[in-house]
Short mmCIF file of C-alpha atoms and ligand atoms in Angstrom, two decimals:
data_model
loop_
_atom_site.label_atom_id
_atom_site.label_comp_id
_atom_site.label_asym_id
_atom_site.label_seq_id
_atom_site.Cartn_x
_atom_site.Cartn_y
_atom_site.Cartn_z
CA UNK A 259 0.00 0.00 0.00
CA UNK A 260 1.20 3.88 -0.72
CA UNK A 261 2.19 4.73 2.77
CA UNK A 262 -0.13 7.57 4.21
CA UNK A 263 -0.84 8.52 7.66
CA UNK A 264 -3.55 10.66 8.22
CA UNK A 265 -5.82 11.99 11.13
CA UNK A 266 -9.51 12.44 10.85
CA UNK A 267 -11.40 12.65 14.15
CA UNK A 268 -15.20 13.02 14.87
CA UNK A 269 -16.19 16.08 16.64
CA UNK A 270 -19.49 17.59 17.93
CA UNK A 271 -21.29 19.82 17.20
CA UNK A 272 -22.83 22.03 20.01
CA UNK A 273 -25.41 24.51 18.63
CA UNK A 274 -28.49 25.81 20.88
CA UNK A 275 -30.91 24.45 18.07
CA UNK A 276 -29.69 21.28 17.90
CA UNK A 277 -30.02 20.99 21.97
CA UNK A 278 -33.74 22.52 21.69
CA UNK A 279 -34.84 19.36 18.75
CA UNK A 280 -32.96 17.22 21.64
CA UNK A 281 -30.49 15.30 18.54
CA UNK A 282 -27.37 15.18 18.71
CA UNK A 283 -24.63 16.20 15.80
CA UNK A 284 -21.46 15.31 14.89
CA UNK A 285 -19.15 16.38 12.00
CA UNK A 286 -16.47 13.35 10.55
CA UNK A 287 -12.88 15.83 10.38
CA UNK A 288 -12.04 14.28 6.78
CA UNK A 289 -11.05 17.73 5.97
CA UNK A 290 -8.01 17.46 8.14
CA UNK A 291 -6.94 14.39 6.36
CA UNK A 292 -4.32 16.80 4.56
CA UNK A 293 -4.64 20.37 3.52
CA UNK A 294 -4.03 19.44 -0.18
CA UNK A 295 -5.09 16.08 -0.88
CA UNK A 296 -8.41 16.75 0.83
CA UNK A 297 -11.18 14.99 2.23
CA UNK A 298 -13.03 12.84 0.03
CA UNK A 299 -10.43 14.02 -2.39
CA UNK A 300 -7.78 11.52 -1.06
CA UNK A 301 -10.44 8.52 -0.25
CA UNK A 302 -11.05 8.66 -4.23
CA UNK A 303 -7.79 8.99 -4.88
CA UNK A 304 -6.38 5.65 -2.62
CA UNK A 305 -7.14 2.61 -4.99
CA UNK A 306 -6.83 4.67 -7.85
CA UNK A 307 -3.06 5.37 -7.29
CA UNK A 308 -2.48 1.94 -5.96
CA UNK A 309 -4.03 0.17 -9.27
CA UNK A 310 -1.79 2.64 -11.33
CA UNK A 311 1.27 2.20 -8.69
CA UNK A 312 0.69 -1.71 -9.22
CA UNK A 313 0.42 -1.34 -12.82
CA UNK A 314 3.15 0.60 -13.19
CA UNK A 315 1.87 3.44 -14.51
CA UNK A 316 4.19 6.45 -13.71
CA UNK A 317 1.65 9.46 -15.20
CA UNK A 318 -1.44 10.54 -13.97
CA UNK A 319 -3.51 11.90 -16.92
CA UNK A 320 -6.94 13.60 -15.50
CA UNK A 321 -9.49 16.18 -15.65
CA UNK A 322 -11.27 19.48 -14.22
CA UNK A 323 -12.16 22.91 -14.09
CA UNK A 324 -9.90 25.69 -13.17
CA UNK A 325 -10.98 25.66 -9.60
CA UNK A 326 -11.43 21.76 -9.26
CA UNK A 327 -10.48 20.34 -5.61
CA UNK A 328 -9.51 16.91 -7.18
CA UNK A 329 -6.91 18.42 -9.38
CA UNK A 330 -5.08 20.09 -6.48
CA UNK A 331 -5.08 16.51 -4.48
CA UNK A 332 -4.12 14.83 -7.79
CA UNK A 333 -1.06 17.05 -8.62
CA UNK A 334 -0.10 17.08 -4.80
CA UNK A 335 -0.80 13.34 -4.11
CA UNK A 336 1.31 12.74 -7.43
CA UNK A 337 4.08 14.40 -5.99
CA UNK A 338 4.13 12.84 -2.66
CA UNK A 339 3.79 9.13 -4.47
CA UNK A 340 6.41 9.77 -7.35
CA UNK A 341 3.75 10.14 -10.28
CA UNK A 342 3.98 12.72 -13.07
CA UNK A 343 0.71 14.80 -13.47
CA UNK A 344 -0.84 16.36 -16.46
CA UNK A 345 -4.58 17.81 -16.54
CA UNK A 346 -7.10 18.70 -19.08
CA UNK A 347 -8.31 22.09 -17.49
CA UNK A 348 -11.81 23.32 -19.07
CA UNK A 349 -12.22 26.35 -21.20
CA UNK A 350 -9.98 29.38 -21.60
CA UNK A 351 -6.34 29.76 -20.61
CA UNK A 352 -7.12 30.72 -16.87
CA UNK A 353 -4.71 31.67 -14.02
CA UNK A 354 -6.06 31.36 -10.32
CA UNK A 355 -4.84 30.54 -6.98
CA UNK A 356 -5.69 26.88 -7.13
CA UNK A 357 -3.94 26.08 -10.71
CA UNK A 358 -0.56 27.72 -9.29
CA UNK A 359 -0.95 25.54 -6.50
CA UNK A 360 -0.95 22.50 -8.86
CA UNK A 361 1.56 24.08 -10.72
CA UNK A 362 3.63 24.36 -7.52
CA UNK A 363 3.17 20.60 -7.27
CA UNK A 364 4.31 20.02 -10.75
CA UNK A 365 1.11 19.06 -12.65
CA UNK A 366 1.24 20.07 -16.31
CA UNK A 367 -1.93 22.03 -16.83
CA UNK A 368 -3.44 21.54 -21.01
CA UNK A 369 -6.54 24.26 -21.30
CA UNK A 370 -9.28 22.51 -23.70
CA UNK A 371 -11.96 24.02 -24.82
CA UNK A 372 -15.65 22.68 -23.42
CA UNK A 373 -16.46 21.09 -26.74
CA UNK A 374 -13.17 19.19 -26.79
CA UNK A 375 -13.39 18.51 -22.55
CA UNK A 376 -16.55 16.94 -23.44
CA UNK A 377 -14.64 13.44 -24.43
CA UNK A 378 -12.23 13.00 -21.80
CA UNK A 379 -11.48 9.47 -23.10
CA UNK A 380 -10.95 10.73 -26.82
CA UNK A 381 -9.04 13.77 -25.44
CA UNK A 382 -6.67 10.81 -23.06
CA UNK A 383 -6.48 8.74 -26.37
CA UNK A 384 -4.76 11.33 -28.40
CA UNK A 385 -2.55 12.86 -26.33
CA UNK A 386 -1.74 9.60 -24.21
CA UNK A 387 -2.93 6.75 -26.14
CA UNK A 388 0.56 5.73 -27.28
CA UNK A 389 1.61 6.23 -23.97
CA UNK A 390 1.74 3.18 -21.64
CA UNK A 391 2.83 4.88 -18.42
CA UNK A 392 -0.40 7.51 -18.59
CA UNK A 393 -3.40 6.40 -16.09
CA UNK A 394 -6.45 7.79 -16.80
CA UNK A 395 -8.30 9.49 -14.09
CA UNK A 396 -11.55 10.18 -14.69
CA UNK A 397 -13.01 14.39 -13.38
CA UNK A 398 -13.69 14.33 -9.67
CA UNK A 399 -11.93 10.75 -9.32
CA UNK A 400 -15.53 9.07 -10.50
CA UNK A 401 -14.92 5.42 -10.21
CA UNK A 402 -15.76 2.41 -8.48
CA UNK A 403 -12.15 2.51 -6.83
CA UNK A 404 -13.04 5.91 -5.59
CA UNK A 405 -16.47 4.54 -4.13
CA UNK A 406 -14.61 1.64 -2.51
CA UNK A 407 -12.26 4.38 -0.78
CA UNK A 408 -14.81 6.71 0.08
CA UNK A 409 -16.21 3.43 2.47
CA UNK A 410 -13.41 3.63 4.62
CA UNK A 411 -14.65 6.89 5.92
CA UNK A 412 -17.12 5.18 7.78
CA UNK A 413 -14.42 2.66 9.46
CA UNK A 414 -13.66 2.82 13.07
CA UNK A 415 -16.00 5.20 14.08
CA UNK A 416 -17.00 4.32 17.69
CA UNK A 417 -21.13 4.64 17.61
CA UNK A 418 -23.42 4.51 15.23
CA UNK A 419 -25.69 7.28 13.36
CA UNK A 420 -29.45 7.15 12.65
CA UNK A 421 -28.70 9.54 10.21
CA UNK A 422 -25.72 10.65 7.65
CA UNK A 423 -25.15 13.45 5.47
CA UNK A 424 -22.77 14.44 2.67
CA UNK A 425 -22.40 16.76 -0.25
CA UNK A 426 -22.41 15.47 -3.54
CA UNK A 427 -21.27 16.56 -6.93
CA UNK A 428 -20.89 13.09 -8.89
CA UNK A 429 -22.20 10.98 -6.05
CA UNK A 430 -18.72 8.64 -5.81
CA UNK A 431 -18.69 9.60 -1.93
CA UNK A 432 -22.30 8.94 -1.52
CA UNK A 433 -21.79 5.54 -3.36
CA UNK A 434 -19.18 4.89 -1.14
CA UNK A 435 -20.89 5.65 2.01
CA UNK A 436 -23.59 3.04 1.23
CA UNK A 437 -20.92 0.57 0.46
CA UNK A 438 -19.93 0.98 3.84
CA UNK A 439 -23.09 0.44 5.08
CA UNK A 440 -23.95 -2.79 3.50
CA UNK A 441 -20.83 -3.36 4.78
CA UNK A 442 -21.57 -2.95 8.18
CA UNK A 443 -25.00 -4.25 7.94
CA UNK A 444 -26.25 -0.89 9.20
CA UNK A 445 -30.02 0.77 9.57
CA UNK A 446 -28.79 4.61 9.23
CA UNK A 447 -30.20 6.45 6.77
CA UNK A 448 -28.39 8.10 4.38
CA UNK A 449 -28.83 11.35 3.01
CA UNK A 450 -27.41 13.62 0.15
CA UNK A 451 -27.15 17.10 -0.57
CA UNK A 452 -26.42 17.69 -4.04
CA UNK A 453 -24.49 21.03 -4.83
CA UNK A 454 -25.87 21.28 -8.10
CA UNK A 455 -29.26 22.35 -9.93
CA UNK A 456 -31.60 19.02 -10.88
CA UNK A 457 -29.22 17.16 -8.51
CA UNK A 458 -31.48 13.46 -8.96
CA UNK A 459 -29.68 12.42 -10.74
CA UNK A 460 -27.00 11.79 -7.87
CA UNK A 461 -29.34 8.01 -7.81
CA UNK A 462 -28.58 6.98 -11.04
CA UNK A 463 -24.91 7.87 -10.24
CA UNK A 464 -24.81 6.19 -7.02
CA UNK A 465 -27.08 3.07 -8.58
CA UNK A 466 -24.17 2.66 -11.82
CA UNK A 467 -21.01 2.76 -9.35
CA UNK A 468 -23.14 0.55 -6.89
CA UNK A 469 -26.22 -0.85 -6.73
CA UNK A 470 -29.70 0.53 -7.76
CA UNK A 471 -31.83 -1.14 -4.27
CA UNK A 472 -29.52 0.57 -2.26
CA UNK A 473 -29.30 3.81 -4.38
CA UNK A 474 -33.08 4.19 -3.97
CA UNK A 475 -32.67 3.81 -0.44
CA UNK A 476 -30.74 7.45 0.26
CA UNK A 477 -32.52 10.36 0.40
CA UNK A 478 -31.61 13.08 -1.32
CA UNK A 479 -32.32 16.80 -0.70
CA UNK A 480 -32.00 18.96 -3.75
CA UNK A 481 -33.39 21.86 -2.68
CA UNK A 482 -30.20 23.26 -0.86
CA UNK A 483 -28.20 23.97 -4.46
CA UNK A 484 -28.78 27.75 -3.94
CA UNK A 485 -28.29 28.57 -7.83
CA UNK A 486 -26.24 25.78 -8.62
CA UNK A 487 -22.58 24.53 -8.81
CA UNK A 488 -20.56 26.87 -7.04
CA UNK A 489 -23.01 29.66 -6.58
CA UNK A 490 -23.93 30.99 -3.37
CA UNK A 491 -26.38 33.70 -2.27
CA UNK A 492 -26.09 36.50 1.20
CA UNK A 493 -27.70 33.83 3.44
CA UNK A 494 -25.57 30.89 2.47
CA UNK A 495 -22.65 33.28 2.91
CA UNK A 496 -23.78 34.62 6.86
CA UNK A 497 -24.77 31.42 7.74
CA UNK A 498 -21.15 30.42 6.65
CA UNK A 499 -19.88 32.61 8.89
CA UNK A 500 -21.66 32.06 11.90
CA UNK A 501 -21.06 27.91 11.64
CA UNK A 502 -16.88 28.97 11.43
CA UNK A 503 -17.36 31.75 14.48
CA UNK A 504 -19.50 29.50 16.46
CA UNK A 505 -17.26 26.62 15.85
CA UNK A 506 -13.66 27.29 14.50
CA UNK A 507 -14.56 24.99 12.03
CA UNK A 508 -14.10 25.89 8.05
CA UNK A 509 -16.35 25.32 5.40
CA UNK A 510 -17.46 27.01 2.58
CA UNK A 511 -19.73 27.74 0.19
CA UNK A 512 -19.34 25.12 -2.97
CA UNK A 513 -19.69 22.13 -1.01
CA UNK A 514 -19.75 21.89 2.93
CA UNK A 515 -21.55 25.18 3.53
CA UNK A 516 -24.75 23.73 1.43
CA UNK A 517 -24.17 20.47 3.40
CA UNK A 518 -24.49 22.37 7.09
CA UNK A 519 -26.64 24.35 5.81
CA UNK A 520 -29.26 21.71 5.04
CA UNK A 521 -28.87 19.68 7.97
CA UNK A 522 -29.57 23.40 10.30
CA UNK A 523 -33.15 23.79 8.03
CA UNK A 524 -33.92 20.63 8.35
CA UNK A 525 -33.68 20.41 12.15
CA UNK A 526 -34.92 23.58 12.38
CA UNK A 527 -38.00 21.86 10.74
CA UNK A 528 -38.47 18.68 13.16
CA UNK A 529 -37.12 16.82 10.11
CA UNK A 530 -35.45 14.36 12.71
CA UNK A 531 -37.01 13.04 15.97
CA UNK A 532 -35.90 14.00 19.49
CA UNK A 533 -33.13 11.48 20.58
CA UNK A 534 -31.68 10.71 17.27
CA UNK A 535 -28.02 10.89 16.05
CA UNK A 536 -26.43 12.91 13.06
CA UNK A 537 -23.45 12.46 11.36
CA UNK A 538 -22.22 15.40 8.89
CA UNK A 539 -19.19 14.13 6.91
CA UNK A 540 -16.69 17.66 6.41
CA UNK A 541 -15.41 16.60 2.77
CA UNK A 542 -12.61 19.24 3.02
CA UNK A 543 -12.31 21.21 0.00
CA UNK A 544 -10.93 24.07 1.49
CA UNK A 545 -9.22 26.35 -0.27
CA UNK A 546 -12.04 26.17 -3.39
CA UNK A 547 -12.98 29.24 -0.54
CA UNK A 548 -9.71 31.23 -2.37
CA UNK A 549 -11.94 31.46 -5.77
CA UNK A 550 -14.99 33.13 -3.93
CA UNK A 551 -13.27 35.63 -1.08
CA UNK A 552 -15.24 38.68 -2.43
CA UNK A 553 -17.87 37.01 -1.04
CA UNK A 554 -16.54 37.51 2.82
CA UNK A 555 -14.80 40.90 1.87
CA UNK A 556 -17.71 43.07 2.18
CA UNK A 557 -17.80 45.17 5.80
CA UNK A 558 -20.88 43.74 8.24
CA UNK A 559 -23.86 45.84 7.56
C1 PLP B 1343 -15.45 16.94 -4.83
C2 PLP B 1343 -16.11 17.29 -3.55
C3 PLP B 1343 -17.37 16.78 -3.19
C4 PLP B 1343 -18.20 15.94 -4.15
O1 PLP B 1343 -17.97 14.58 -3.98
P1 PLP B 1343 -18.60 13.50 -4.99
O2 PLP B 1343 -17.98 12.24 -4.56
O3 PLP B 1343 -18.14 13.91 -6.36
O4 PLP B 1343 -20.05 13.54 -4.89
C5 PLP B 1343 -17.88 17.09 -1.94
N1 PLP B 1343 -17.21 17.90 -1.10
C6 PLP B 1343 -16.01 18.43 -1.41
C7 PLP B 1343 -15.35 19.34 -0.46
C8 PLP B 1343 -15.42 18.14 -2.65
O5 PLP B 1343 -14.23 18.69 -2.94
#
């Protein structure tokens, strides 16, 4: 195995609602796994690298946008394994905070247009087809070895949850997480929060990498996309700031900040009965926050 130590603990949450709808809340640290190779980031990543480390592979060919969390784990989790990295970056020639942080890590960045991003497999076949050290990694890390990573999150956690939640943008966590719960044979519930418009179709996502019985078993709730991918509105942003001030806890507005910020409305709704448990998995993500600081620039009114 690619040698890796990493650290993420389960905290509580203590918030004056959550005492007054008697449940209790915790949040799974995966965001501290690493500040690069990130949260659900690295779980995709795990058996990926290992298949290409065991197939001798020594490039890492794979895809995102300009601001894309799994690019920054891929060109830093290539570096700390000994892999070259090259990505396919969407659209124009771009220069931002997070693409000089790959660059820093030695990924080669390739802007393609959308049209051309569209067929990531054509786009890996003629660039790297000839090429029999170049892995393909598919955008995001969706796979089945990034499900079967994404499981281990739920390993040696020391209770049990009636309830968990987690962001999704292609469902591989989600997928994971109920792997992990056949696994363990478990009765929680599991819930998603897609981050994007129309997000059902997180199900048929989670039903291709896994199974469709248990992929109509999670709920999802796709009302908490404010705009879509990567938007965010005034009350997403305050809220945002009053989970990090209450708690010294980071998240932001892409991913994390719609997952807390669904799990707060729906309490504050008697969505979940007095007594029963909650488990809110922090996918990390962090510094996507770089690409939207105007948003916390602007004085307290
Ligand atoms: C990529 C990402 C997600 C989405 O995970 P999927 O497995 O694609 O659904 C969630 N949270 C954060 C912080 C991410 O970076």
């Amino acid at each position: 195995m690619l040698p890796f130590d990493f650290h993420s603990p389960v905290e509580p949450l203590d918030f004056p609602l959550f005492k007054e709808k008697g449940i209790t809340v915790h949040m799974k640290r995966d965001d501290r796994i690493h500040p690069f190779i990130s949260g659900n980031k690295w779980r995709k990543l795990k058996y990926v690298l290992q298949t290409a480390y065991d197939q001798g592979k020594k490039h890492l060919v794979t895809f995102g946008g300009p601001w894309s969390n799994h690019l920054l784990a891929a060109a830093c989790a290539g570096a700390k394994f000994g892999f070259k990295t090259t990505a396919f970056v969407r659209g124009e020639p771009v220069s931002n905070p997070n693409l000089s942080l790959c660059n820093i890590f030695g990924m080669e960045l390739q802007f393609v247009t959308r049209a051309a991003y569209k067929d990531k497999h054509e786009l890996f076949r003629q660039y790297y087809g000839q090429d029999d050290q170049a892995y393909f990694i598919d955008e995001g890390g969706y796979s089945l070895e990034g499900a079967q990573g994404c499981a281990e999150i739920l390993d040696g956690l020391s209770q049990t949850y009636d309830h968990i939640f987690c962001a999704c943008g292609t469902g591989t966590t989600l997928a994971g997480l109920s792997m992990a719960k056949t696994l363990h044979g478990s009765h929680t519930q599991l819930h998603g929060v897609p981050v994007l418009a129309g997000g059902t179709f997180i199900k048929e996502a989670v039903a291709k990498l896994y199974n469709a019985q248990q992929a109509n078993a999670i709920i999802l709730h796709t009302a908490y996309h404010f705009g879509g991918y990567a938007k965010t509105t005034p009350v997403l942003n305050t809220f945002i700031k009053m989970f990090a001030r209450q708690t010294g806890i980071l998240i932001e507005p892409v991913y994390t900040g719609k997952l807390c910020y669904a799990v707060f409305d729906l309490a504050a709704c008697n969505y979940f009965q007095p007594g029963q448990s909650i488990l809110l998995i922090h996918t990390g993500g962090l510094t996507g926050i770089l690409g939207m600081h105007e948003q916390f620039d602007t004085p307290e009114t």
